[in-house]
Amino acid sequence: MLGNAKFSRLHPFACWISCMISIFSGSLLTAFLLGEPLLSVFKTSDQLYVATAVWYMVFYAPFDVGYYIVSILPVKCVLAVMKEVYRCKKINDGVVHASRLYPQGYLPILIVGTLKGVLCYSR
């Protein structure tokens, strides 16, 4: 049985695909639930480039330099604050998007906002 490090070295494309699916999972799930094309999640190439760069730093950066940079306390604090601000933005975007599609449907608005907030990385 292969470990994570061996699998990522032997199958880099499969590793990249699984990471992109998990990174963009909130947008993929809400696009599926709202009947939108699933590939429209990846139309913003800037987010895909950033996600690919982070993936590369996690799996292939020499001497685990990505881990050491992120483990510095001030960097970790800044990234945590940025993550929570981004989560608030994604919840707002999900609520606005669902309210345009379902102006009187409070349950779909709540579900889409929740999914975007819990699984927020894209869109």
Short mmCIF file of C-alpha atoms in Angstrom, two decimals:
data_model
loop_
_atom_site.label_atom_id
_atom_site.label_comp_id
_atom_site.label_asym_id
_atom_site.label_seq_id
_atom_site.Cartn_x
_atom_site.Cartn_y
_atom_site.Cartn_z
CA MET A 1 0.00 0.00 0.00
CA LEU A 2 1.34 3.41 -0.96
CA GLY A 3 1.68 6.22 1.54
CA ASN A 4 0.68 9.80 0.78
CA ALA A 5 4.19 10.90 -0.16
CA LYS A 6 4.80 7.94 -2.47
CA PHE A 7 1.40 8.25 -4.11
CA SER A 8 1.88 11.95 -4.79
CA ARG A 9 5.27 11.25 -6.37
CA LEU A 10 4.04 8.37 -8.53
CA HIS A 11 0.72 9.93 -9.57
CA PRO A 12 1.08 13.75 -9.55
CA PHE A 13 -1.91 14.38 -11.83
CA ALA A 14 -4.25 12.28 -9.68
CA CYS A 15 -2.94 14.09 -6.61
CA TRP A 16 -3.53 17.47 -8.27
CA ILE A 17 -7.06 16.54 -9.39
CA SER A 18 -8.04 15.30 -5.92
CA CYS A 19 -6.65 18.47 -4.33
CA MET A 20 -8.50 20.73 -6.78
CA ILE A 21 -11.75 18.85 -6.15
CA SER A 22 -11.33 19.25 -2.40
CA ILE A 23 -10.27 22.90 -2.68
CA PHE A 24 -13.19 23.85 -4.91
CA SER A 25 -15.66 21.45 -3.27
CA GLY A 26 -18.08 24.11 -2.03
CA SER A 27 -18.41 25.68 -5.44
CA LEU A 28 -18.69 22.30 -7.15
CA LEU A 29 -21.44 21.20 -4.78
CA THR A 30 -23.43 24.43 -5.05
CA ALA A 31 -23.06 24.45 -8.85
CA PHE A 32 -24.43 20.90 -8.91
CA LEU A 33 -27.32 21.77 -6.59
CA LEU A 34 -28.22 24.91 -8.55
CA GLY A 35 -28.02 23.16 -11.95
CA GLU A 36 -25.05 25.15 -13.21
CA PRO A 37 -22.17 23.69 -15.25
CA LEU A 38 -19.60 22.11 -12.94
CA LEU A 39 -16.65 23.33 -15.02
CA SER A 40 -17.79 26.93 -14.55
CA VAL A 41 -16.16 26.69 -11.12
CA PHE A 42 -12.76 26.68 -12.81
CA LYS A 43 -13.42 29.64 -15.13
CA THR A 44 -11.49 32.02 -12.87
CA SER A 45 -7.94 31.11 -13.79
CA ASP A 46 -6.36 33.25 -11.04
CA GLN A 47 -7.84 31.06 -8.30
CA LEU A 48 -6.75 27.94 -10.16
CA TYR A 49 -3.19 29.28 -10.43
CA VAL A 50 -3.05 30.11 -6.72
CA ALA A 51 -4.47 26.70 -5.78
CA THR A 52 -1.93 24.99 -8.04
CA ALA A 53 0.93 26.99 -6.53
CA VAL A 54 -0.18 26.07 -3.01
CA TRP A 55 -0.51 22.43 -4.07
CA TYR A 56 3.01 22.51 -5.47
CA MET A 57 4.40 24.08 -2.29
CA VAL A 58 2.72 21.41 -0.15
CA PHE A 59 3.74 18.36 -2.16
CA TYR A 60 6.88 19.25 -4.12
CA ALA A 61 8.69 22.19 -2.50
CA PRO A 62 12.25 21.25 -1.56
CA PHE A 63 13.08 20.83 2.14
CA ASP A 64 9.42 21.44 3.13
CA VAL A 65 9.94 25.17 2.76
CA GLY A 66 6.18 25.73 2.37
CA TYR A 67 5.50 24.10 5.74
CA TYR A 68 8.24 26.08 7.47
CA ILE A 69 6.98 29.38 6.10
CA VAL A 70 3.39 28.69 7.18
CA SER A 71 4.43 27.41 10.61
CA ILE A 72 5.88 30.81 11.57
CA LEU A 73 3.40 32.26 14.07
CA PRO A 74 2.85 35.72 12.49
CA VAL A 75 2.34 34.16 9.07
CA LYS A 76 -0.06 31.61 10.55
CA CYS A 77 -2.07 34.39 12.26
CA VAL A 78 -2.31 36.47 9.08
CA LEU A 79 -3.41 33.43 7.06
CA ALA A 80 -6.05 32.51 9.66
CA VAL A 81 -7.52 36.04 9.58
CA MET A 82 -7.48 36.05 5.78
CA LYS A 83 -9.23 32.67 5.73
CA GLU A 84 -12.06 33.89 7.97
CA VAL A 85 -12.53 37.12 6.00
CA TYR A 86 -12.67 35.05 2.81
CA ARG A 87 -15.20 32.70 4.43
CA CYS A 88 -17.48 35.68 5.20
CA LYS A 89 -17.16 36.85 1.61
CA LYS A 90 -18.07 33.40 0.29
CA ILE A 91 -21.13 33.16 2.55
CA ASN A 92 -22.29 36.56 1.29
CA ASP A 93 -21.65 35.58 -2.33
CA GLY A 94 -23.59 32.33 -1.88
CA VAL A 95 -26.56 34.09 -0.28
CA VAL A 96 -26.63 36.77 -2.99
CA HIS A 97 -26.33 34.18 -5.78
CA ALA A 98 -29.09 31.96 -4.38
CA SER A 99 -31.37 34.93 -3.65
CA ARG A 100 -31.17 35.93 -7.32
CA LEU A 101 -32.27 32.46 -8.38
CA TYR A 102 -34.82 31.89 -5.59
CA PRO A 103 -36.01 35.30 -4.34
CA GLN A 104 -38.71 33.83 -2.06
CA GLY A 105 -36.99 30.55 -1.19
CA TYR A 106 -35.33 30.94 2.17
CA LEU A 107 -34.26 27.30 2.48
CA PRO A 108 -32.21 27.27 -0.77
CA ILE A 109 -30.63 30.58 0.23
CA LEU A 110 -29.69 29.15 3.62
CA ILE A 111 -28.33 25.91 2.12
CA VAL A 112 -26.23 27.62 -0.56
CA GLY A 113 -24.85 30.17 1.90
CA THR A 114 -23.98 27.41 4.35
CA LEU A 115 -22.31 25.25 1.72
CA LYS A 116 -20.32 28.16 0.38
CA GLY A 117 -19.23 29.11 3.89
CA VAL A 118 -18.34 25.65 5.10
CA LEU A 119 -16.61 24.56 1.93
CA CYS A 120 -15.31 27.91 0.76
CA TYR A 121 -12.29 28.14 -1.45
CA SER A 122 -13.50 29.29 -4.80
CA ARG A 123 -15.93 31.35 -6.85
#
